[in-house]
Amino acid sequence: MIFVKSEKEIGLMREPCAIVRDCLSFVGERIGAGMTTKEVDELVERFIRSCGAQPSCLGYCGYPASACVSVNEVVVHGIPDGRVLKEGDIVSVDLCAYKNGFHGDGARTFRIGKVDEESDKLIRVTEECFFRGIEGLRAGTPLYDIGYRVQQHAEENGFSVIRAYTGHGIGREMHEDPSVPNVGRRGTGVRLPAGAVICVEPMIAAGTFRVKVLPDEWTAVTLDGGRAAHYENTVVVREDGVEILTL
Ligand code: MF3
Ligand code: CO
């Protein structure tokens, strides 16, 4: 069931979402070669706690960290560890904050120093896929229009869309209905109501969209070892468009 949020509830969601937004910028200003993914996680945890919020990911289904830090061929759910970031890497940082009884969720893919041309394009196109996905989105839009638009843009650019993971509703729980796929058939799916709050999060691969999960039961990597990027925001569906809470 899709929960429709009242203006009061949306008001309460603004704070955790702003913390996610600010934390992602904070990380973006500091991430760089020589840093470990664990150090990135420590930055995230300290930032979120300093805002009086909780890192929602920590302990979620047993997840051991505050952020997912996914390097190169890691698509999502990279567990922070001693891996050292190096020039040319691309790093997706996905994080959630809980405050006022609600969650906010967002992700960005960062470039470590100068990256090769294809990686640079992959990151750019993944961000564009988010904006394509929400283009025209408003109350009454069929859910799978989002995935249709994301897929069109990714494939037009020679990339593929990860299917194994999707966006989702968000609110008092980090994952609520509906599931928001990044592929789909135009004009199909439930019509989104005004007041629905969803995370739109294209995960785009340079090669195959097929993934496997490593024995740690979290880390999802592309089957062919190609790189992947991720870009996510929490958005409110309005009568006349969307409001992005994490930008
Ligand atoms: N932020 C992620 C999402 O978009 C959740 C990561 S799973 C967790 O759904 F275990 F890390 F929380
Ligand atoms: Co999410």
PDB file of C-alpha atoms and ligand atoms in Angstrom:
ATOM      1  CA  MET A   1       0.000   0.000   0.000  1.00  0.00           C
ATOM      2  CA  ILE A   2       1.335   3.422  -0.918  1.00  0.00           C
ATOM      3  CA  PHE A   3       1.190   5.778   2.060  1.00  0.00           C
ATOM      4  CA  VAL A   4       0.123   9.289   1.178  1.00  0.00           C
ATOM      5  CA  LYS A   5       1.961  11.751   3.405  1.00  0.00           C
ATOM      6  CA  SER A   6       0.238  14.808   4.846  1.00  0.00           C
ATOM      7  CA  GLU A   7       1.911  18.220   4.574  1.00  0.00           C
ATOM      8  CA  LYS A   8       2.789  17.863   8.231  1.00  0.00           C
ATOM      9  CA  GLU A   9       4.534  14.539   7.604  1.00  0.00           C
ATOM     10  CA  ILE A  10       6.325  15.934   4.557  1.00  0.00           C
ATOM     11  CA  GLY A  11       7.439  18.814   6.771  1.00  0.00           C
ATOM     12  CA  LEU A  12       8.919  16.308   9.218  1.00  0.00           C
ATOM     13  CA  MET A  13      10.727  14.518   6.371  1.00  0.00           C
ATOM     14  CA  ARG A  14      12.479  17.698   5.252  1.00  0.00           C
ATOM     15  CA  GLU A  15      15.035  17.504   8.039  1.00  0.00           C
ATOM     16  CA  PRO A  16      16.343  13.935   7.556  1.00  0.00           C
ATOM     17  CA  CYS A  17      16.364  14.591   3.807  1.00  0.00           C
ATOM     18  CA  ALA A  18      18.329  17.834   4.204  1.00  0.00           C
ATOM     19  CA  ILE A  19      20.817  15.955   6.408  1.00  0.00           C
ATOM     20  CA  VAL A  20      21.275  13.365   3.642  1.00  0.00           C
ATOM     21  CA  ARG A  21      21.774  16.136   1.080  1.00  0.00           C
ATOM     22  CA  ASP A  22      24.297  17.979   3.237  1.00  0.00           C
ATOM     23  CA  CYS A  23      26.103  14.781   4.206  1.00  0.00           C
ATOM     24  CA  LEU A  24      26.522  13.821   0.551  1.00  0.00           C
ATOM     25  CA  SER A  25      28.007  17.264  -0.226  1.00  0.00           C
ATOM     26  CA  PHE A  26      30.224  17.011   2.848  1.00  0.00           C
ATOM     27  CA  VAL A  27      31.541  13.641   1.684  1.00  0.00           C
ATOM     28  CA  GLY A  28      31.947  14.928  -1.876  1.00  0.00           C
ATOM     29  CA  GLU A  29      34.202  17.732  -0.647  1.00  0.00           C
ATOM     30  CA  ARG A  30      36.454  15.362   1.287  1.00  0.00           C
ATOM     31  CA  ILE A  31      36.569  12.054  -0.567  1.00  0.00           C
ATOM     32  CA  GLY A  32      39.815  11.444  -2.412  1.00  0.00           C
ATOM     33  CA  ALA A  33      42.695   9.153  -3.256  1.00  0.00           C
ATOM     34  CA  GLY A  34      44.336   7.529  -0.234  1.00  0.00           C
ATOM     35  CA  MET A  35      41.177   7.447   1.839  1.00  0.00           C
ATOM     36  CA  THR A  36      39.694   4.075   2.771  1.00  0.00           C
ATOM     37  CA  THR A  37      36.024   3.263   2.287  1.00  0.00           C
ATOM     38  CA  LYS A  38      35.872   2.789   6.067  1.00  0.00           C
ATOM     39  CA  GLU A  39      37.025   6.385   6.517  1.00  0.00           C
ATOM     40  CA  VAL A  40      34.221   7.497   4.211  1.00  0.00           C
ATOM     41  CA  ASP A  41      31.789   5.613   6.418  1.00  0.00           C
ATOM     42  CA  GLU A  42      33.200   7.274   9.535  1.00  0.00           C
ATOM     43  CA  LEU A  43      32.681  10.704   7.966  1.00  0.00           C
ATOM     44  CA  VAL A  44      29.089   9.784   7.203  1.00  0.00           C
ATOM     45  CA  GLU A  45      28.325   8.413  10.645  1.00  0.00           C
ATOM     46  CA  ARG A  46      29.847  11.401  12.440  1.00  0.00           C
ATOM     47  CA  PHE A  47      28.047  13.871  10.196  1.00  0.00           C
ATOM     48  CA  ILE A  48      24.644  12.246  10.601  1.00  0.00           C
ATOM     49  CA  ARG A  49      24.987  11.929  14.376  1.00  0.00           C
ATOM     50  CA  SER A  50      26.201  15.530  14.696  1.00  0.00           C
ATOM     51  CA  CYS A  51      22.864  16.544  13.165  1.00  0.00           C
ATOM     52  CA  GLY A  52      20.993  14.693  15.889  1.00  0.00           C
ATOM     53  CA  ALA A  53      19.924  11.999  13.441  1.00  0.00           C
ATOM     54  CA  GLN A  54      20.582   8.266  13.190  1.00  0.00           C
ATOM     55  CA  PRO A  55      22.235   6.464  10.294  1.00  0.00           C
ATOM     56  CA  SER A  56      19.318   4.272   9.149  1.00  0.00           C
ATOM     57  CA  CYS A  57      21.499   1.764   7.322  1.00  0.00           C
ATOM     58  CA  LEU A  58      23.467   0.761  10.427  1.00  0.00           C
ATOM     59  CA  GLY A  59      21.961  -2.509  11.624  1.00  0.00           C
ATOM     60  CA  TYR A  60      19.321  -2.560   8.889  1.00  0.00           C
ATOM     61  CA  CYS A  61      18.831  -6.290   8.161  1.00  0.00           C
ATOM     62  CA  GLY A  62      22.217  -6.716   9.824  1.00  0.00           C
ATOM     63  CA  TYR A  63      24.034  -4.207   7.577  1.00  0.00           C
ATOM     64  CA  PRO A  64      27.250  -3.352   9.457  1.00  0.00           C
ATOM     65  CA  ALA A  65      27.835   0.312   8.487  1.00  0.00           C
ATOM     66  CA  SER A  66      26.241   3.759   8.161  1.00  0.00           C
ATOM     67  CA  ALA A  67      26.835   4.127   4.445  1.00  0.00           C
ATOM     68  CA  CYS A  68      27.131   1.895   1.418  1.00  0.00           C
ATOM     69  CA  VAL A  69      30.415   2.693  -0.334  1.00  0.00           C
ATOM     70  CA  SER A  70      30.572   0.996  -3.717  1.00  0.00           C
ATOM     71  CA  VAL A  71      33.749   1.245  -5.792  1.00  0.00           C
ATOM     72  CA  ASN A  72      33.944   0.721  -9.587  1.00  0.00           C
ATOM     73  CA  GLU A  73      32.332  -2.663 -10.391  1.00  0.00           C
ATOM     74  CA  VAL A  74      30.442  -2.647  -7.089  1.00  0.00           C
ATOM     75  CA  VAL A  75      26.905  -1.610  -7.980  1.00  0.00           C
ATOM     76  CA  VAL A  76      25.405  -1.110  -4.526  1.00  0.00           C
ATOM     77  CA  HIS A  77      25.733  -2.164  -0.871  1.00  0.00           C
ATOM     78  CA  GLY A  78      29.527  -2.046  -0.780  1.00  0.00           C
ATOM     79  CA  ILE A  79      30.524  -2.621   2.844  1.00  0.00           C
ATOM     80  CA  PRO A  80      33.108  -0.065   3.975  1.00  0.00           C
ATOM     81  CA  ASP A  81      36.453  -1.651   4.782  1.00  0.00           C
ATOM     82  CA  GLY A  82      40.179  -1.068   4.395  1.00  0.00           C
ATOM     83  CA  ARG A  83      40.040  -0.648   0.617  1.00  0.00           C
ATOM     84  CA  VAL A  84      42.044   2.417  -0.349  1.00  0.00           C
ATOM     85  CA  LEU A  85      40.553   4.716  -2.977  1.00  0.00           C
ATOM     86  CA  LYS A  86      42.837   5.558  -5.839  1.00  0.00           C
ATOM     87  CA  GLU A  87      42.976   8.061  -8.670  1.00  0.00           C
ATOM     88  CA  GLY A  88      40.586   7.025 -11.438  1.00  0.00           C
ATOM     89  CA  ASP A  89      38.135   5.144  -9.193  1.00  0.00           C
ATOM     90  CA  ILE A  90      34.454   5.948  -9.152  1.00  0.00           C
ATOM     91  CA  VAL A  91      32.728   5.633  -5.779  1.00  0.00           C
ATOM     92  CA  SER A  92      29.016   5.500  -5.074  1.00  0.00           C
ATOM     93  CA  VAL A  93      28.024   6.627  -1.594  1.00  0.00           C
ATOM     94  CA  ASP A  94      24.476   5.783  -0.510  1.00  0.00           C
ATOM     95  CA  LEU A  95      23.189   6.882   2.868  1.00  0.00           C
ATOM     96  CA  CYS A  96      20.030   7.313   4.907  1.00  0.00           C
ATOM     97  CA  ALA A  97      19.278   9.457   7.927  1.00  0.00           C
ATOM     98  CA  TYR A  98      16.462   8.992  10.455  1.00  0.00           C
ATOM     99  CA  LYS A  99      15.051  11.945  12.356  1.00  0.00           C
ATOM    100  CA  ASN A 100      11.600  13.190  13.406  1.00  0.00           C
ATOM    101  CA  GLY A 101      10.307   9.635  12.947  1.00  0.00           C
ATOM    102  CA  PHE A 102      11.131   9.611   9.214  1.00  0.00           C
ATOM    103  CA  HIS A 103      13.927   8.539   6.895  1.00  0.00           C
ATOM    104  CA  GLY A 104      15.668  10.389   4.077  1.00  0.00           C
ATOM    105  CA  ASP A 105      17.714   8.528   1.444  1.00  0.00           C
ATOM    106  CA  GLY A 106      20.139   9.612  -1.253  1.00  0.00           C
ATOM    107  CA  ALA A 107      23.183   8.521  -3.244  1.00  0.00           C
ATOM    108  CA  ARG A 108      25.852  10.099  -5.429  1.00  0.00           C
ATOM    109  CA  THR A 109      28.742   8.675  -7.444  1.00  0.00           C
ATOM    110  CA  PHE A 110      32.002  10.558  -6.964  1.00  0.00           C
ATOM    111  CA  ARG A 111      35.084  10.691  -9.179  1.00  0.00           C
ATOM    112  CA  ILE A 112      38.444  10.124  -7.501  1.00  0.00           C
ATOM    113  CA  GLY A 113      40.740  12.565  -9.251  1.00  0.00           C
ATOM    114  CA  LYS A 114      40.689  12.242 -13.000  1.00  0.00           C
ATOM    115  CA  VAL A 115      38.667   9.314 -14.319  1.00  0.00           C
ATOM    116  CA  ASP A 116      38.602   7.792 -17.793  1.00  0.00           C
ATOM    117  CA  GLU A 117      36.174   9.177 -20.332  1.00  0.00           C
ATOM    118  CA  GLU A 118      33.734   6.278 -20.170  1.00  0.00           C
ATOM    119  CA  SER A 119      33.468   6.463 -16.371  1.00  0.00           C
ATOM    120  CA  ASP A 120      32.952  10.188 -16.571  1.00  0.00           C
ATOM    121  CA  LYS A 121      30.122   9.709 -19.059  1.00  0.00           C
ATOM    122  CA  LEU A 122      28.633   6.877 -16.993  1.00  0.00           C
ATOM    123  CA  ILE A 123      28.342   9.146 -13.955  1.00  0.00           C
ATOM    124  CA  ARG A 124      26.900  11.991 -15.991  1.00  0.00           C
ATOM    125  CA  VAL A 125      24.364   9.784 -17.764  1.00  0.00           C
ATOM    126  CA  THR A 126      23.309   8.163 -14.468  1.00  0.00           C
ATOM    127  CA  GLU A 127      22.511  11.602 -13.025  1.00  0.00           C
ATOM    128  CA  GLU A 128      20.667  12.500 -16.212  1.00  0.00           C
ATOM    129  CA  CYS A 129      18.688   9.255 -15.903  1.00  0.00           C
ATOM    130  CA  PHE A 130      17.345  10.445 -12.546  1.00  0.00           C
ATOM    131  CA  PHE A 131      16.206  13.756 -14.039  1.00  0.00           C
ATOM    132  CA  ARG A 132      14.736  12.002 -17.096  1.00  0.00           C
ATOM    133  CA  GLY A 133      12.977   9.595 -14.756  1.00  0.00           C
ATOM    134  CA  ILE A 134      11.180  12.360 -12.899  1.00  0.00           C
ATOM    135  CA  GLU A 135      10.496  14.469 -15.999  1.00  0.00           C
ATOM    136  CA  GLY A 136       6.762  15.026 -16.229  1.00  0.00           C
ATOM    137  CA  LEU A 137       6.212  13.104 -12.995  1.00  0.00           C
ATOM    138  CA  ARG A 138       3.169  14.374 -11.080  1.00  0.00           C
ATOM    139  CA  ALA A 139       0.063  13.019  -9.386  1.00  0.00           C
ATOM    140  CA  GLY A 140      -1.554  10.482 -11.711  1.00  0.00           C
ATOM    141  CA  THR A 141       1.626   9.457 -13.546  1.00  0.00           C
ATOM    142  CA  PRO A 142       1.817   5.683 -14.085  1.00  0.00           C
ATOM    143  CA  LEU A 143       4.627   4.300 -11.938  1.00  0.00           C
ATOM    144  CA  TYR A 144       6.499   2.505 -14.731  1.00  0.00           C
ATOM    145  CA  ASP A 145       6.810   5.699 -16.768  1.00  0.00           C
ATOM    146  CA  ILE A 146       9.774   6.454 -14.498  1.00  0.00           C
ATOM    147  CA  GLY A 147      11.611   3.259 -15.421  1.00  0.00           C
ATOM    148  CA  TYR A 148      10.687   3.660 -19.059  1.00  0.00           C
ATOM    149  CA  ARG A 149      12.346   7.073 -19.159  1.00  0.00           C
ATOM    150  CA  VAL A 150      15.406   5.960 -17.218  1.00  0.00           C
ATOM    151  CA  GLN A 151      15.915   2.969 -19.494  1.00  0.00           C
ATOM    152  CA  GLN A 152      15.484   4.996 -22.679  1.00  0.00           C
ATOM    153  CA  HIS A 153      18.161   7.447 -21.653  1.00  0.00           C
ATOM    154  CA  ALA A 154      20.630   4.852 -20.353  1.00  0.00           C
ATOM    155  CA  GLU A 155      20.357   2.610 -23.410  1.00  0.00           C
ATOM    156  CA  GLU A 156      20.455   5.533 -25.845  1.00  0.00           C
ATOM    157  CA  ASN A 157      23.857   6.239 -24.357  1.00  0.00           C
ATOM    158  CA  GLY A 158      25.064   2.657 -24.693  1.00  0.00           C
ATOM    159  CA  PHE A 159      24.699   1.749 -21.020  1.00  0.00           C
ATOM    160  CA  SER A 160      22.508  -0.816 -19.279  1.00  0.00           C
ATOM    161  CA  VAL A 161      20.066  -0.546 -16.397  1.00  0.00           C
ATOM    162  CA  ILE A 162      20.484  -2.695 -13.301  1.00  0.00           C
ATOM    163  CA  ARG A 163      17.265  -4.649 -12.758  1.00  0.00           C
ATOM    164  CA  ALA A 164      18.045  -6.529  -9.563  1.00  0.00           C
ATOM    165  CA  TYR A 165      17.611  -3.407  -7.400  1.00  0.00           C
ATOM    166  CA  THR A 166      14.952  -0.718  -7.528  1.00  0.00           C
ATOM    167  CA  GLY A 167      13.868   2.534  -5.948  1.00  0.00           C
ATOM    168  CA  HIS A 168      11.162   2.488  -3.300  1.00  0.00           C
ATOM    169  CA  GLY A 169       8.660   4.411  -1.249  1.00  0.00           C
ATOM    170  CA  ILE A 170      10.050   5.961   1.928  1.00  0.00           C
ATOM    171  CA  GLY A 171       8.687   7.457   5.137  1.00  0.00           C
ATOM    172  CA  ARG A 172       8.444   6.021   8.624  1.00  0.00           C
ATOM    173  CA  GLU A 173      10.201   2.988   7.106  1.00  0.00           C
ATOM    174  CA  MET A 174      13.266   3.187   4.869  1.00  0.00           C
ATOM    175  CA  HIS A 175      11.598   0.905   2.337  1.00  0.00           C
ATOM    176  CA  GLU A 176       7.878   1.303   1.723  1.00  0.00           C
ATOM    177  CA  ASP A 177       5.642   0.589  -1.241  1.00  0.00           C
ATOM    178  CA  PRO A 178       5.866   0.993  -4.120  1.00  0.00           C
ATOM    179  CA  SER A 179       8.960  -0.577  -5.562  1.00  0.00           C
ATOM    180  CA  VAL A 180      10.251   1.811  -8.271  1.00  0.00           C
ATOM    181  CA  PRO A 181      12.010  -0.095 -11.061  1.00  0.00           C
ATOM    182  CA  ASN A 182      14.406   1.624 -13.430  1.00  0.00           C
ATOM    183  CA  VAL A 183      13.014  -0.206 -16.445  1.00  0.00           C
ATOM    184  CA  GLY A 184       9.390  -0.459 -17.505  1.00  0.00           C
ATOM    185  CA  ARG A 185       6.648  -0.128 -20.024  1.00  0.00           C
ATOM    186  CA  ARG A 186       5.255   3.345 -20.523  1.00  0.00           C
ATOM    187  CA  GLY A 187       1.676   3.895 -19.364  1.00  0.00           C
ATOM    188  CA  THR A 188       1.661   0.937 -16.959  1.00  0.00           C
ATOM    189  CA  GLY A 189       1.732   0.524 -13.201  1.00  0.00           C
ATOM    190  CA  VAL A 190      -0.168   2.172 -10.387  1.00  0.00           C
ATOM    191  CA  ARG A 191      -0.886   5.874 -10.800  1.00  0.00           C
ATOM    192  CA  LEU A 192       1.135   7.719  -8.192  1.00  0.00           C
ATOM    193  CA  PRO A 193      -0.951   9.822  -5.821  1.00  0.00           C
ATOM    194  CA  ALA A 194      -0.076  13.325  -4.632  1.00  0.00           C
ATOM    195  CA  GLY A 195       1.735  12.975  -1.320  1.00  0.00           C
ATOM    196  CA  ALA A 196       3.548   9.778  -2.279  1.00  0.00           C
ATOM    197  CA  VAL A 197       7.219  10.041  -1.280  1.00  0.00           C
ATOM    198  CA  ILE A 198       9.571   7.861  -3.296  1.00  0.00           C
ATOM    199  CA  CYS A 199      13.268   7.299  -3.879  1.00  0.00           C
ATOM    200  CA  VAL A 200      14.171   7.349  -7.544  1.00  0.00           C
ATOM    201  CA  GLU A 201      17.584   5.749  -7.879  1.00  0.00           C
ATOM    202  CA  PRO A 202      18.949   4.715 -11.246  1.00  0.00           C
ATOM    203  CA  MET A 203      21.823   2.225 -11.039  1.00  0.00           C
ATOM    204  CA  ILE A 204      23.483   2.139 -14.452  1.00  0.00           C
ATOM    205  CA  ALA A 205      26.227  -0.159 -15.756  1.00  0.00           C
ATOM    206  CA  ALA A 206      28.773   0.369 -18.500  1.00  0.00           C
ATOM    207  CA  GLY A 207      28.480  -3.309 -19.513  1.00  0.00           C
ATOM    208  CA  THR A 208      26.038  -5.995 -18.482  1.00  0.00           C
ATOM    209  CA  PHE A 209      23.182  -5.280 -16.086  1.00  0.00           C
ATOM    210  CA  ARG A 210      23.632  -8.719 -14.555  1.00  0.00           C
ATOM    211  CA  VAL A 211      24.925  -8.728 -11.004  1.00  0.00           C
ATOM    212  CA  LYS A 212      26.031 -11.189  -8.367  1.00  0.00           C
ATOM    213  CA  VAL A 213      26.161 -10.781  -4.624  1.00  0.00           C
ATOM    214  CA  LEU A 214      29.475 -11.600  -2.937  1.00  0.00           C
ATOM    215  CA  PRO A 215      29.698 -14.125  -0.066  1.00  0.00           C
ATOM    216  CA  ASP A 216      29.377 -11.249   2.446  1.00  0.00           C
ATOM    217  CA  GLU A 217      25.705 -11.309   1.327  1.00  0.00           C
ATOM    218  CA  TRP A 218      25.626  -7.549   0.606  1.00  0.00           C
ATOM    219  CA  THR A 219      28.169  -6.422  -1.964  1.00  0.00           C
ATOM    220  CA  ALA A 220      26.569  -6.492  -5.408  1.00  0.00           C
ATOM    221  CA  VAL A 221      29.029  -6.475  -8.315  1.00  0.00           C
ATOM    222  CA  THR A 222      28.491  -6.549 -12.071  1.00  0.00           C
ATOM    223  CA  LEU A 223      28.958 -10.027 -13.516  1.00  0.00           C
ATOM    224  CA  ASP A 224      31.360  -8.770 -16.191  1.00  0.00           C
ATOM    225  CA  GLY A 225      33.354  -6.540 -13.841  1.00  0.00           C
ATOM    226  CA  GLY A 226      32.276  -3.391 -15.718  1.00  0.00           C
ATOM    227  CA  ARG A 227      31.734  -0.215 -13.754  1.00  0.00           C
ATOM    228  CA  ALA A 228      28.426   1.015 -12.411  1.00  0.00           C
ATOM    229  CA  ALA A 229      27.090   4.310 -11.073  1.00  0.00           C
ATOM    230  CA  HIS A 230      24.211   5.251  -8.779  1.00  0.00           C
ATOM    231  CA  TYR A 231      22.290   8.471  -8.220  1.00  0.00           C
ATOM    232  CA  GLU A 232      19.365   8.786  -5.838  1.00  0.00           C
ATOM    233  CA  ASN A 233      17.053  11.377  -4.389  1.00  0.00           C
ATOM    234  CA  THR A 234      13.975  11.318  -2.189  1.00  0.00           C
ATOM    235  CA  VAL A 235      11.091  13.075  -3.979  1.00  0.00           C
ATOM    236  CA  VAL A 236       7.522  14.056  -3.141  1.00  0.00           C
ATOM    237  CA  VAL A 237       4.884  13.601  -5.833  1.00  0.00           C
ATOM    238  CA  ARG A 238       2.786  16.768  -6.102  1.00  0.00           C
ATOM    239  CA  GLU A 239      -0.323  17.669  -8.114  1.00  0.00           C
ATOM    240  CA  ASP A 240       1.796  19.680 -10.521  1.00  0.00           C
ATOM    241  CA  GLY A 241       5.201  18.013 -10.408  1.00  0.00           C
ATOM    242  CA  VAL A 242       7.714  16.783  -7.882  1.00  0.00           C
ATOM    243  CA  GLU A 243       9.621  18.280  -5.009  1.00  0.00           C
ATOM    244  CA  ILE A 244      13.115  16.890  -4.517  1.00  0.00           C
ATOM    245  CA  LEU A 245      13.900  16.757  -0.803  1.00  0.00           C
ATOM    246  CA  THR A 246      17.560  15.707  -0.993  1.00  0.00           C
ATOM    247  CA  LEU A 247      18.869  18.313  -3.426  1.00  0.00           C
TER     248      LEU A 247
HETATM  249  N1  MF3 B   1      20.004   3.394   0.887  1.00  0.00           N
HETATM  250  C1  MF3 B   1      19.713   2.094   0.370  1.00  0.00           C
HETATM  251  C2  MF3 B   1      18.490   2.129  -0.487  1.00  0.00           C
HETATM  252  O1  MF3 B   1      18.408   2.947  -1.316  1.00  0.00           O
HETATM  253  C3  MF3 B   1      19.596   1.105   1.443  1.00  0.00           C
HETATM  254  C4  MF3 B   1      20.832   0.381   1.585  1.00  0.00           C
HETATM  255  S1  MF3 B   1      20.605  -1.133   2.315  1.00  0.00           S
HETATM  256  C5  MF3 B   1      21.313  -0.932   3.832  1.00  0.00           C
HETATM  257  O2  MF3 B   1      17.598   1.395  -0.402  1.00  0.00           O
HETATM  258  F1  MF3 B   1      21.350  -2.089   4.387  1.00  0.00           F
HETATM  259  F2  MF3 B   1      22.455  -0.414   3.697  1.00  0.00           F
HETATM  260  F3  MF3 B   1      20.589  -0.137   4.539  1.00  0.00           F
HETATM  261 CO    CO B   2      17.075   4.107  -1.566  1.00  0.00          CO
END
